[in-house]
Amino acid sequence: MKSALMKFLWWFEHRLELRKTIWPVMRHPIPRDLRTQVGWLYVFGSTAMTLFVLQIITGIGLGMVYVPSAGEAYESLEHINYEVELGWMLRAIHNWSANGMVVLVVVHMTQVFLMGAYKYPRELTWIIGVLLLLLTVGMAFTGQVLRWDADSYWGLGVGVAMIGRIPWIGPQLVELLMGGPTMGADTLSRFFALHVFIIPGILFVALGIHLYLVVRKGISEPPVPSEPVDPATYVEKYEEKLKTGDPFFPDVFLRDAVFIGLTLLVVVGLSAILGPKGPSAPPDPTLMQVEPLPDWYFLPLFAVLALSPPSLETAIILIAPVIIVAALFLVPIFSGKGQRSPRRRPVAVLAVILFLLCYCVLWQLGVQEPWSPHMSAWSGEPVPESMIKGRSPKQLQGAAILQEKTCRNCHALDGRGGQRGPDLTDVATRLTRDQLVRQVIQGGGNMPAYGKEMNRDEVDALVSFLETLKPDGYAAAESSVVTDRSD
Amino acid sequence: MTQRHAIAIDTDNSPPRTARRLRWYVLLPLCCVGCLDSLPGKPTEADRYRRPDTIMDFATLYKQHCSGCHGADGTLGPAPPLNDSMFLTIISDAEIKQVLDHGRAGTPMPAMNQKQGGPLTDQQIEALIAGIREKWGAKSSATSESLPKYAVSVHANGQPVGDPIAGKQTFADSCASCHGEEGRGDHALNDRGFLGTISNQALRRIIITGRPDLGMPNYQEAGEESGAGKPLSSEDIDDLVALLSSWRSAETDESK
């Protein structure tokens, strides 16, 4: 029986000759320095690739049910979520492995950058890698568009508005992308084609070249400060190292396999516990109650766009991406040799820290969106009970007026409510009664004037309530100018 | 091989091994599918997006549209509590609907019906009224007949029925201990900021029900704790509203 099976396999091997082609590739030597714990830093690329494969598998599954038409896409998503057996799981895995892929691509890139692995002779591997990053981001954005809900609809609006600002060809590009000057029947079909055929197609080719280069040029050895890269001698030294190297399969591959397994467990676990994302509200521009947010990876961009002054918008939209992408592409050209160890490359380390800091801060701002009023806070966020107990009838009326005049949509109490204006929890320690009255009536500092919205009694009651808003034991604000004219 | 198999079948009463195995192969995936269906990530009908004007669930409607002023649980908000069985006994559904549809003139209570520029449909308002009744309505057999009537009575000129002079005495007996002489104490009532932002109807309601969540006694307790030693009568309440209304007009006159 066994020999029959072997015979059967040999029949194929005799024709395919995999032992002469794939097997040597699987066995290509890896420097033995990776045997230490540092080897675990080399697993992210292969894991990102595995998630890409998972994306393709789940994507094909979704493609069998999803209807890429503006009128039916939303319903088909609900159909997958609620009616198709395990359809929700398919959507969840597609979503979570997409998130994982974005994270792992960035982590992989950071590791390569910090360890100087992009230097000679692996510059082209990096450049193709940057292209893969851009394609991954493209997949993330087009995937968000295919989740044809309110977030997707308004996110697409922002995206095409940015493209529309490109000089000369902007409007034509928008028309090409959306199948018309505005979002219409063809828009979703175009993005479906992008997400399912065009970008994955390019991604496949780029990934093929990337892998070819990885195998041809070999896995970089962990950097040692005393061994800077010198193109004249590097290859010779590296090949010397390979003589004592370990074969990729199965020795080194085992580590990749363990991390890939863990990652798949996390992806499936997240899918099982947290489920799929959305669809949220339908993409209906007449729904006033939606507060759309882009997917998390675009939140920092969302924050930058929301916070940039109009005079800088075009520069930020058109010039900054060109600079950032160009810088990424040109990194190996300008620092393709010399020191690889992060211990001797403070600028590189600081650049990564600066990027992460900016990303996290902007991300946090994107989550809070303090620039946007919370339109339902006035009727949906109760006044904290501690601000109600012991208050006089007039102060209570003031608190009701604070809610009814929708002050809460921009001002939080105890952190709950809009973030657009200052939190009012201890406003009485900052503003005197006169200042409060003036602020309410005249507005100022980005706040509209409410003088015409409220009568004298309402202002009186409201300010009486605001005057009570200070922590126990704190003095009320005092005027810096004595206005008492009696003396 | 076949012989050994046959012996195994003969000596064992349970189904043949292959059949038992087969059963597992069928059951296990079915179990898995069953488990997968009970995973926490599986979206349920509750996760399905609903257009705001199709939400009929009382808890959601109340939280989104009422809790801001009336408190998370219908008490301890700046506006009078809805979680108040006495209030819900004296007020009729039609009166609640009137307030929800059109708001309360002279108070911060806004119109909630879409026809008046609010966010809610007629059906949602009905759902809110039913929910308020079901959740917070009177559980006892108390009827509105045994309680002072809800609606404030007014003269043809819009002035409240009642005698402000008589109201002064009632106020001194039953209210002044907290609200101060002439309503000018810590919890002052004789103040434009208060009287100018509340209607006579709302005043009457609060006098009847008190603010149990804030420790203000209702008409019964206030009357019994006073010198009179008996609950405030409907006329006493009329007089008190007339008094507060007269303070409101006096303040307005002063400011002219």
XYZ file of C-alpha atoms in Angstrom:
743
model
C 0.000 0.000 0.000
C 2.766 2.374 1.041
C 4.806 1.564 -2.018
C 1.769 2.156 -4.214
C 1.384 5.623 -2.733
C 5.065 6.363 -3.201
C 4.819 5.174 -6.774
C 1.899 7.477 -7.317
C 3.820 10.456 -5.855
C 6.958 9.622 -7.785
C 4.940 9.668 -10.951
C 4.223 13.341 -10.257
C 7.707 14.140 -9.000
C 9.187 12.671 -12.133
C 7.213 15.229 -14.154
C 7.252 18.209 -11.795
C 10.822 17.879 -10.502
C 9.982 19.797 -7.357
C 13.006 18.332 -5.605
C 15.201 20.312 -7.938
C 13.230 23.577 -7.802
C 11.123 24.150 -4.679
C 13.072 21.924 -2.289
C 16.353 23.878 -2.540
C 14.358 27.051 -1.966
C 12.733 25.531 1.120
C 16.163 24.495 2.342
C 17.907 27.788 1.647
C 20.329 28.535 4.460
C 19.586 31.110 7.145
C 22.438 32.610 9.240
C 22.704 30.681 12.470
C 22.671 33.930 14.515
C 18.885 33.681 14.181
C 18.944 30.676 16.478
C 18.822 32.980 19.506
C 15.687 34.783 20.642
C 16.294 37.505 18.063
C 14.964 35.004 15.524
C 11.456 35.703 16.799
C 11.696 39.174 15.243
C 11.813 37.564 11.791
C 8.338 36.044 11.836
C 6.118 39.048 11.009
C 6.507 39.080 7.242
C 5.488 35.459 6.770
C 2.564 35.928 9.165
C 1.337 38.992 7.262
C 1.505 36.903 4.096
C -0.477 34.105 5.719
C -3.174 36.570 6.706
C -3.242 37.767 3.103
C -3.933 34.183 2.037
C -6.663 33.999 4.677
C -8.077 37.229 3.251
C -8.249 35.635 -0.178
C -9.977 32.513 1.130
C -12.567 34.387 3.201
C -12.864 37.026 0.481
C -13.809 34.384 -2.079
C -16.417 33.097 0.363
C -17.853 36.572 0.815
C -17.719 37.223 -2.917
C -20.158 34.361 -3.415
C -22.876 36.155 -1.458
C -22.017 39.860 -1.556
C -23.830 41.922 -4.181
C -21.670 44.833 -5.388
C -24.536 47.125 -6.274
C -25.318 50.359 -4.470
C -28.945 49.342 -4.024
C -28.368 45.840 -2.710
C -24.938 45.753 -1.061
C -26.201 46.746 2.374
C -28.956 44.160 2.316
C -26.546 41.480 1.161
C -24.252 42.295 4.102
C -27.174 41.937 6.508
C -28.062 38.695 4.736
C -24.521 37.365 5.320
C -24.590 38.507 8.948
C -27.965 37.192 9.988
C -29.142 34.539 7.567
C -26.246 32.759 5.884
C -24.994 29.885 8.053
C -21.727 31.090 9.641
C -21.712 34.009 7.224
C -21.051 36.283 10.185
C -17.962 34.243 11.008
C -16.694 34.668 7.469
C -17.167 38.439 7.679
C -15.583 38.518 11.137
C -12.489 36.575 10.074
C -12.160 38.701 6.942
C -12.320 41.831 9.085
C -10.008 40.726 11.868
C -7.414 39.220 9.592
C -7.480 42.456 7.577
C -6.774 44.367 10.779
C -4.059 41.877 11.623
C -2.527 42.206 8.188
C -2.284 45.998 8.456
C -0.726 45.713 11.914
C 1.730 43.007 10.902
C 2.811 44.765 7.713
C 3.650 47.857 9.766
C 5.365 45.821 12.500
C 7.371 43.889 9.890
C 8.392 47.128 8.231
C 9.392 48.714 11.541
C 11.518 45.678 12.392
C 13.237 45.774 9.000
C 13.809 49.503 9.356
C 15.166 49.362 12.909
C 17.471 46.426 12.175
C 18.756 48.059 9.011
C 17.761 45.006 6.997
C 16.843 47.240 4.042
C 20.495 48.146 3.431
C 22.708 46.714 0.717
C 21.951 44.345 -0.986
C 18.274 44.344 -0.009
C 17.258 47.862 -1.090
C 14.873 46.660 -3.765
C 13.215 44.263 -1.310
C 12.394 47.317 0.843
C 11.145 49.367 -2.098
C 8.797 46.578 -3.171
C 7.838 46.290 0.501
C 6.781 49.946 0.573
C 4.667 49.239 -2.486
C 3.116 46.302 -0.605
C 2.332 48.627 2.312
C 0.570 51.059 -0.012
C -1.361 48.205 -1.616
C -2.359 46.916 1.823
C -3.651 50.368 2.754
C -5.464 50.431 -0.577
C -7.063 47.091 0.228
C -8.085 48.397 3.650
C -9.706 51.497 2.172
C -11.501 49.749 -0.674
C -12.608 47.048 1.758
C -14.090 49.737 3.982
C -15.958 51.085 0.955
C -17.408 47.643 0.195
C -18.857 47.540 3.722
C -21.459 49.813 2.208
C -22.708 51.539 5.376
C -22.701 55.115 6.634
C -19.045 55.002 7.748
C -18.074 53.651 4.362
C -20.209 56.159 2.444
C -18.881 59.258 4.192
C -15.340 57.855 4.276
C -15.506 57.420 0.512
C -16.758 61.012 0.248
C -13.685 62.250 2.118
C -11.379 60.035 0.056
C -12.618 61.227 -3.310
C -12.733 64.845 -2.144
C -9.007 64.498 -1.420
C -8.343 63.007 -4.832
C -10.438 65.742 -6.423
C -7.961 68.320 -5.168
C -5.122 66.973 -7.266
C -4.380 69.746 -9.757
C -5.430 69.282 -13.422
C -6.328 65.593 -13.310
C -8.254 65.566 -10.007
C -11.799 65.737 -11.401
C -11.016 63.193 -14.129
C -9.546 60.800 -11.559
C -12.624 61.150 -9.397
C -14.841 60.415 -12.371
C -12.776 57.366 -13.271
C -12.850 56.085 -9.705
C -16.546 56.649 -9.079
C -17.933 56.088 -12.533
C -19.287 59.635 -12.592
C -18.807 63.025 -10.986
C -20.701 61.918 -7.850
C -21.297 58.672 -6.009
C -23.653 56.669 -8.150
C -24.638 53.274 -9.421
C -21.195 52.497 -10.827
C -19.210 53.611 -7.791
C -19.516 50.399 -5.818
C -18.793 48.252 -8.883
C -15.584 50.168 -9.489
C -14.462 49.714 -5.889
C -15.442 46.059 -6.006
C -13.208 45.630 -9.048
C -10.408 47.470 -7.255
C -10.738 45.426 -4.073
C -11.218 42.034 -5.681
C -9.257 42.137 -8.932
C -6.973 45.093 -9.467
C -5.260 45.691 -6.127
C -4.970 42.011 -5.155
C -3.591 41.313 -8.642
C -0.855 43.901 -8.252
C -0.320 42.730 -4.681
C 0.258 39.173 -5.892
C 2.868 40.254 -8.418
C 4.597 42.558 -5.934
C 4.534 39.861 -3.262
C 6.057 37.417 -5.742
C 8.927 39.785 -6.469
C 9.328 40.513 -2.757
C 9.602 36.803 -1.940
C 11.941 36.176 -4.863
C 14.213 38.902 -3.530
C 14.011 37.592 0.025
C 15.135 34.163 -1.104
C 17.742 35.420 -3.615
C 19.354 37.932 -1.284
C 18.951 35.859 1.850
C 17.577 36.690 5.271
C 19.636 39.489 6.822
C 21.710 38.489 9.825
C 20.952 40.305 13.103
C 22.939 43.568 13.115
C 26.166 43.844 15.055
C 27.419 47.401 15.779
C 31.008 46.490 14.886
C 30.048 45.188 11.443
C 28.705 48.065 9.306
C 27.567 47.235 5.778
C 30.256 47.764 3.167
C 28.976 46.886 -0.329
C 32.507 45.861 -1.328
C 32.760 43.082 1.244
C 29.238 42.403 2.476
C 28.236 39.637 0.091
C 31.445 37.722 0.684
C 31.028 37.914 4.466
C 27.366 36.967 4.266
C 28.050 33.927 2.150
C 30.678 32.883 4.631
C 27.996 32.996 7.317
C 25.616 30.885 5.235
C 28.103 28.035 5.186
C 27.248 27.320 8.823
C 23.576 28.384 8.401
C 20.430 26.432 9.210
C 18.051 25.335 6.455
C 14.848 27.392 6.371
C 12.719 24.247 6.307
C 12.072 22.855 8.815
C 14.432 24.484 11.363
C 13.631 28.171 10.936
C 10.191 27.612 9.480
C 9.070 26.096 12.787
C 9.300 29.477 14.489
C 7.251 31.096 11.731
C 4.736 28.279 12.005
C 4.329 28.799 15.760
C 3.733 32.542 15.391
C 1.420 32.060 12.420
C -0.544 29.531 14.461
C -0.826 31.927 17.394
C -1.910 34.750 15.104
C -4.574 32.603 13.491
C -5.834 31.661 16.949
C -6.049 35.341 17.875
C -7.861 36.183 14.633
C -10.375 33.374 15.068
C -10.731 34.179 18.780
C -11.437 37.852 18.110
C -13.906 36.864 15.400
C -15.693 34.472 17.731
C -15.856 36.924 20.622
C -16.255 40.301 18.964
C -17.877 39.234 15.712
C -17.942 41.101 12.412
C -17.758 44.868 12.029
C -21.019 46.477 11.092
C -22.721 47.154 8.880
C -23.699 50.260 10.861
C -26.358 52.668 9.592
C -27.198 52.334 5.887
C -25.436 54.719 3.465
C -28.339 57.131 3.402
C -27.362 60.822 3.403
C -30.775 61.757 4.799
C -30.009 59.984 8.101
C -29.026 62.907 10.293
C -28.328 60.830 13.394
C -25.255 59.007 12.081
C -21.847 60.074 13.312
C -19.579 58.344 10.807
C -16.062 57.241 11.746
C -13.474 55.674 9.455
C -11.904 52.307 10.319
C -9.285 52.621 13.036
C -6.237 52.729 10.790
C -7.515 55.886 9.106
C -8.448 57.681 12.338
C -5.169 59.662 12.519
C -5.724 60.870 8.951
C -9.306 61.747 9.898
C -7.949 63.791 12.838
C -5.384 65.589 10.678
C -8.001 66.513 8.097
C -10.466 67.685 10.740
C -7.939 69.751 12.658
C -5.929 71.313 9.831
C -6.761 74.956 9.098
C -8.376 75.491 5.677
C -5.316 77.336 4.400
C -3.138 74.265 4.969
C -5.615 71.615 3.864
C -4.483 71.319 0.275
C -0.836 71.207 1.269
C -1.530 68.492 3.835
C -3.654 66.461 1.433
C -1.437 66.759 -1.625
C 2.115 67.448 -0.505
C 2.476 65.529 2.764
C 1.611 62.091 1.308
C 4.060 62.630 -1.553
C 6.825 63.521 0.896
C 6.049 60.600 3.215
C 5.826 58.012 0.425
C 8.907 59.391 -1.327
C 10.831 59.293 1.946
C 9.856 55.650 2.472
C 10.884 54.694 -1.046
C 14.164 56.569 -0.840
C 15.296 55.369 2.601
C 17.536 52.593 1.208
C 18.904 54.866 -1.507
C 20.135 57.454 0.973
C 21.219 55.110 3.747
C 21.912 51.923 1.882
C 25.172 51.117 3.643
C 27.028 51.612 6.897
C 25.731 51.020 10.395
C 22.773 48.639 10.764
C 22.446 48.313 14.514
C 19.638 50.404 16.075
C 21.998 51.048 19.000
C 24.104 53.222 16.711
C 21.247 54.761 14.693
C 19.507 57.178 17.074
C 17.821 59.101 14.256
C 16.173 55.962 12.945
C 14.958 54.977 16.423
C 13.703 58.489 17.143
C 11.942 58.582 13.774
C 10.033 55.403 14.662
C 9.156 56.737 18.135
C 8.046 60.065 16.670
C 5.880 58.298 14.103
C 4.269 56.075 16.743
C 3.668 59.024 19.078
C 2.063 61.122 16.333
C -0.010 58.164 15.201
C -1.262 57.374 18.702
C -2.035 60.973 19.647
C -3.889 61.598 16.390
C -5.633 58.258 16.759
C -6.854 59.228 20.205
C -8.113 62.544 18.804
C -9.802 60.661 15.976
C -11.632 58.447 18.475
C -12.810 61.394 20.573
C -13.430 63.654 17.581
C -13.531 66.676 19.893
C -14.184 68.912 16.871
C -17.560 67.330 16.323
C -20.530 68.029 18.603
C -22.327 64.969 19.984
C -25.736 65.728 18.601
C -27.720 63.502 20.959
C -25.931 64.330 24.222
C -28.495 66.965 25.260
C -31.310 64.448 25.575
C -29.324 61.260 26.094
C -26.647 62.137 28.654
C -28.175 62.604 32.126
C -26.926 65.432 34.309
C -24.740 63.737 36.958
C -26.812 63.183 40.099
C -24.194 64.864 42.278
C -24.920 68.082 40.378
C -28.654 67.760 41.095
C -28.764 66.901 44.780
C -29.011 69.904 47.107
C -29.501 72.411 44.290
C -32.100 75.172 44.559
C -35.220 75.216 42.343
C -33.681 77.909 40.162
C -30.430 75.991 39.771
C -32.409 72.895 38.783
C -34.227 74.900 36.121
C -30.801 76.103 34.975
C -29.601 72.514 34.635
C -32.695 71.650 32.580
C -32.031 74.691 30.388
C -28.405 73.597 29.939
C -29.739 70.342 28.499
C -32.578 71.821 26.490
C -30.439 74.517 24.860
C -28.158 71.620 23.755
C -25.119 72.975 25.634
C -24.194 69.322 26.388
C -23.657 68.595 22.694
C -20.419 70.583 22.954
C -19.772 70.691 26.721
C -19.264 67.628 28.880
C -20.286 67.246 32.526
C -18.067 64.759 34.365
C -16.539 63.829 31.017
C -19.883 62.891 29.420
C -21.082 64.943 26.472
C -19.450 66.759 23.566
C -15.753 67.629 23.676
C -15.896 70.612 21.382
C -16.021 73.147 24.236
C -14.476 72.882 27.680
C -15.876 70.405 30.208
C -18.106 72.406 32.560
C -17.682 70.161 35.626
C -15.695 72.840 37.486
C -16.397 75.885 35.364
C -17.201 77.972 38.467
C -13.552 77.822 39.514
C -12.584 79.439 36.216
C -15.318 81.975 35.440
C -17.164 84.451 37.622
C -20.898 84.999 37.329
C -20.379 88.055 35.123
C -18.024 86.183 32.861
C -20.449 83.270 32.596
C -23.300 85.608 31.653
C -21.136 87.304 29.054
C -19.977 83.988 27.615
C -23.521 82.656 27.313
C -24.919 85.813 25.751
C -22.066 86.818 23.478
C -20.291 83.510 22.916
C -16.697 83.803 21.802
C -13.696 81.504 21.598
C -15.451 79.344 18.988
C -18.757 79.308 20.899
C -21.805 80.832 19.230
C -23.694 83.632 21.005
C -26.839 82.403 22.751
C -28.174 85.879 23.598
C -30.927 85.577 21.002
C -31.756 81.984 21.883
C -32.529 82.655 25.530
C -34.410 85.226 27.559
C -33.107 86.959 30.646
C -34.666 84.507 33.082
C -33.229 81.518 31.276
C -29.741 83.024 31.286
C -30.172 83.805 34.994
C -31.220 80.232 35.840
C -28.544 78.675 33.629
C -25.756 80.782 35.111
C -27.005 80.073 38.647
C -26.571 76.384 37.898
C -23.143 76.880 36.301
C -22.050 78.800 39.408
C -22.534 75.635 41.476
C -20.159 73.610 39.314
C -16.998 73.397 41.368
C -15.422 70.693 43.488
C -16.101 70.769 47.232
C -13.690 73.010 49.057
C -12.652 74.966 45.995
C -13.149 78.717 45.922
C -15.272 80.219 43.179
C -13.487 82.235 40.516
C -12.940 85.853 41.387
C -12.807 88.767 39.024
C -9.306 90.088 38.507
C -10.692 93.609 38.148
C -12.693 95.198 40.970
C -15.861 96.518 39.369
C -17.573 97.613 42.587
C -18.064 101.371 42.175
C -19.535 102.030 45.612
C -16.210 103.206 47.118
C -9.532 -9.241 8.144
C -13.210 -9.666 7.380
C -13.376 -12.623 9.736
C -12.044 -10.615 12.687
C -14.554 -7.908 12.007
C -17.381 -10.400 12.030
C -16.300 -11.736 15.430
C -16.263 -8.228 16.877
C -19.831 -7.702 15.782
C -20.919 -10.992 17.264
C -19.499 -10.413 20.748
C -20.648 -6.823 21.127
C -24.262 -5.755 21.433
C -23.547 -2.107 20.570
C -23.533 -1.037 16.923
C -20.490 -2.043 14.890
C -17.405 0.086 15.489
C -17.510 1.637 12.049
C -21.093 2.699 12.606
C -20.188 4.187 16.001
C -17.347 6.092 14.453
C -19.577 7.271 11.684
C -21.985 8.608 14.271
C -19.170 10.713 15.761
C -18.186 12.009 12.370
C -21.728 13.228 11.883
C -22.329 14.478 15.409
C -19.073 16.330 15.952
C -19.424 18.823 13.105
C -23.073 19.316 14.046
C -21.989 20.057 17.624
C -19.397 22.506 16.320
C -21.961 24.303 14.209
C -24.228 24.409 17.250
C -21.424 25.864 19.396
C -20.464 28.361 16.722
C -24.015 29.587 16.705
C -23.844 30.365 20.407
C -20.545 32.284 20.228
C -20.681 35.807 21.650
C -19.548 37.324 18.357
C -22.566 36.099 16.422
C -24.684 39.131 15.564
C -28.241 38.933 16.834
C -31.338 40.846 15.843
C -30.455 43.351 18.586
C -27.246 44.214 16.725
C -29.067 44.954 13.497
C -29.108 48.640 12.726
C -32.523 50.220 13.085
C -33.476 53.570 11.687
C -34.020 55.964 14.607
C -37.695 56.415 13.721
C -38.360 52.665 13.866
C -37.033 52.122 17.400
C -39.950 51.149 19.602
C -38.131 49.788 22.622
C -39.036 51.903 25.658
C -35.661 51.630 27.405
C -33.817 52.824 24.284
C -36.291 55.594 23.524
C -36.239 56.837 27.117
C -32.449 56.754 27.298
C -31.979 58.618 24.046
C -34.688 61.229 24.371
C -35.673 61.720 28.018
C -32.850 60.711 30.356
C -30.894 63.932 29.724
C -33.341 65.972 31.824
C -35.484 63.415 33.665
C -32.579 61.305 34.949
C -31.202 57.913 33.994
C -33.905 56.056 35.933
C -36.631 58.675 35.778
C -35.437 60.356 38.978
C -32.741 62.793 40.081
C -32.704 64.795 36.886
C -33.123 68.558 36.808
C -36.622 68.141 35.392
C -39.421 66.659 37.551
C -39.236 62.875 37.875
C -41.321 60.627 35.610
C -40.597 57.658 37.864
C -43.298 58.983 40.220
C -46.426 56.922 40.684
C -48.444 59.804 42.164
C -47.719 61.921 39.100
C -48.667 59.061 36.823
C -51.914 58.597 38.746
C -53.112 62.179 38.400
C -52.096 62.711 34.790
C -53.979 61.101 31.909
C -52.400 59.562 28.817
C -53.901 62.344 26.722
C -52.222 64.941 28.937
C -48.837 63.197 28.720
C -49.249 62.993 24.954
C -50.049 66.693 24.809
C -46.817 67.478 26.708
C -44.717 65.152 24.549
C -46.257 66.409 21.308
C -46.088 70.116 21.988
C -43.692 70.526 24.881
C -44.614 72.576 27.939
C -44.860 76.257 27.146
C -42.896 78.391 29.611
C -40.618 75.527 30.698
C -37.540 73.881 29.156
C -39.637 70.850 28.089
C -39.422 70.815 24.269
C -41.889 69.399 21.736
C -40.822 65.840 20.898
C -43.181 65.052 18.011
C -41.757 65.154 14.496
C -44.771 67.214 13.453
C -43.618 69.905 15.880
C -39.955 69.676 14.899
C -39.057 67.022 17.461
C -37.368 63.678 16.860
C -40.185 61.177 17.578
C -43.053 59.694 15.560
C -46.599 59.324 16.901
C -46.002 55.605 17.410
C -42.819 56.230 19.356
C -44.621 58.705 21.606
C -47.332 56.100 22.237
C -44.583 53.574 23.059
C -43.002 56.029 25.504
C -46.294 56.688 27.279
C -47.059 52.977 27.522
C -43.537 52.295 28.772
C -43.633 55.013 31.411
C -46.970 53.680 32.675
C -45.835 50.083 32.689
C -42.482 50.709 34.333
C -43.294 53.460 36.798
C -47.097 53.662 36.989
C -49.011 53.166 40.234
C -48.979 49.548 41.383
C -51.535 50.244 44.137
C -55.220 50.848 43.590
C -54.885 54.594 44.269
C -57.131 56.444 41.851
C -56.940 60.005 40.709
C -60.254 60.801 42.478
C -58.618 60.604 45.898
C -55.866 62.979 44.800
C -55.926 66.685 43.861
C -56.636 67.120 40.179
C -53.693 67.562 37.857
C -54.743 70.365 35.531
C -54.334 73.923 36.706
C -57.575 75.936 36.455
C -57.375 79.321 34.811
C -59.628 82.338 34.409
C -60.617 83.547 30.981
C -57.689 86.004 31.073
C -55.260 83.154 31.626
C -54.618 83.967 35.278
C -54.738 80.927 37.567
C -57.817 80.425 39.676
C -56.944 80.864 43.344
C -56.389 83.537 45.938
C -52.814 84.746 46.325
C -53.615 86.330 49.680
C -54.848 83.022 51.088
C -51.890 81.411 49.376
C -49.545 83.548 51.451
C -50.785 81.935 54.652
C -50.575 78.427 53.222
C -47.069 79.176 52.001
C -45.979 80.418 55.427
C -47.456 77.282 57.049
C -46.349 74.592 54.636
C -43.523 75.848 52.433
C -41.559 78.621 54.145
C -39.588 76.228 56.373
C -37.558 75.216 53.337
C -38.236 77.915 50.776
C -37.897 80.828 53.204
C -40.099 83.710 54.208
C -41.825 85.103 51.127
C -39.992 82.428 49.132
C -36.619 84.090 49.540
C -34.640 81.444 51.415
C -31.913 78.969 50.425
C -34.270 77.181 48.102
C -35.787 80.425 46.907
C -38.860 80.359 44.695
C -39.521 84.097 44.592
C -36.949 84.575 41.895
C -37.306 85.408 38.244
C -34.757 82.789 37.226
C -37.078 80.156 38.687
C -40.573 81.526 38.128
C -39.654 82.837 34.662
C -38.626 79.378 33.497
C -41.494 77.312 34.888
C -45.196 77.238 34.077
C -48.127 77.320 36.508
C -49.053 73.799 35.413
C -45.570 72.540 36.297
C -45.734 74.396 39.627
C -49.045 72.738 40.455
C -47.651 69.323 39.598
C -44.614 69.783 41.845
C -46.736 71.072 44.718
C -48.913 67.947 44.445
C -46.215 65.322 43.957
C -43.278 67.046 45.626
C -39.831 65.922 44.512
C -39.509 62.610 46.350
C -36.104 62.088 44.729
C -34.828 65.352 46.261
C -36.634 65.143 49.584
C -39.368 67.686 48.845
C -42.620 66.491 50.465
C -45.821 66.027 48.451
C -49.078 67.912 49.151
C -50.042 65.406 51.792
C -46.792 65.403 53.733
C -46.347 69.163 53.376
C -49.817 69.805 54.759
C -49.537 67.286 57.575
C -46.172 68.569 58.716
C -47.510 72.146 58.809
C -49.561 73.832 61.505
C -52.778 72.793 59.777
C -51.952 69.125 60.301
C -53.891 67.953 57.251
C -53.046 67.469 53.584
C -53.199 70.522 51.342
C -56.538 70.734 49.619
C -56.972 71.312 45.913
C -57.944 74.914 46.753
C -54.811 75.385 48.890
C -52.803 74.310 45.869
C -54.753 76.722 43.644
C -53.918 79.487 46.097
C -50.237 78.580 46.185
C -50.025 78.599 42.383
C -51.812 81.951 42.361
C -49.299 83.290 44.894
C -46.284 82.097 42.919
C -47.849 83.470 39.756
C -48.357 86.849 41.464
C -44.693 86.862 42.514
C -43.768 86.180 38.928
C -45.820 89.143 37.645
C -44.499 91.380 40.445
C -40.928 90.594 39.497
C -41.710 91.293 35.861
C -43.305 94.624 36.812
C -40.301 95.544 38.936
C -37.934 94.902 36.106
C -39.844 97.161 33.736
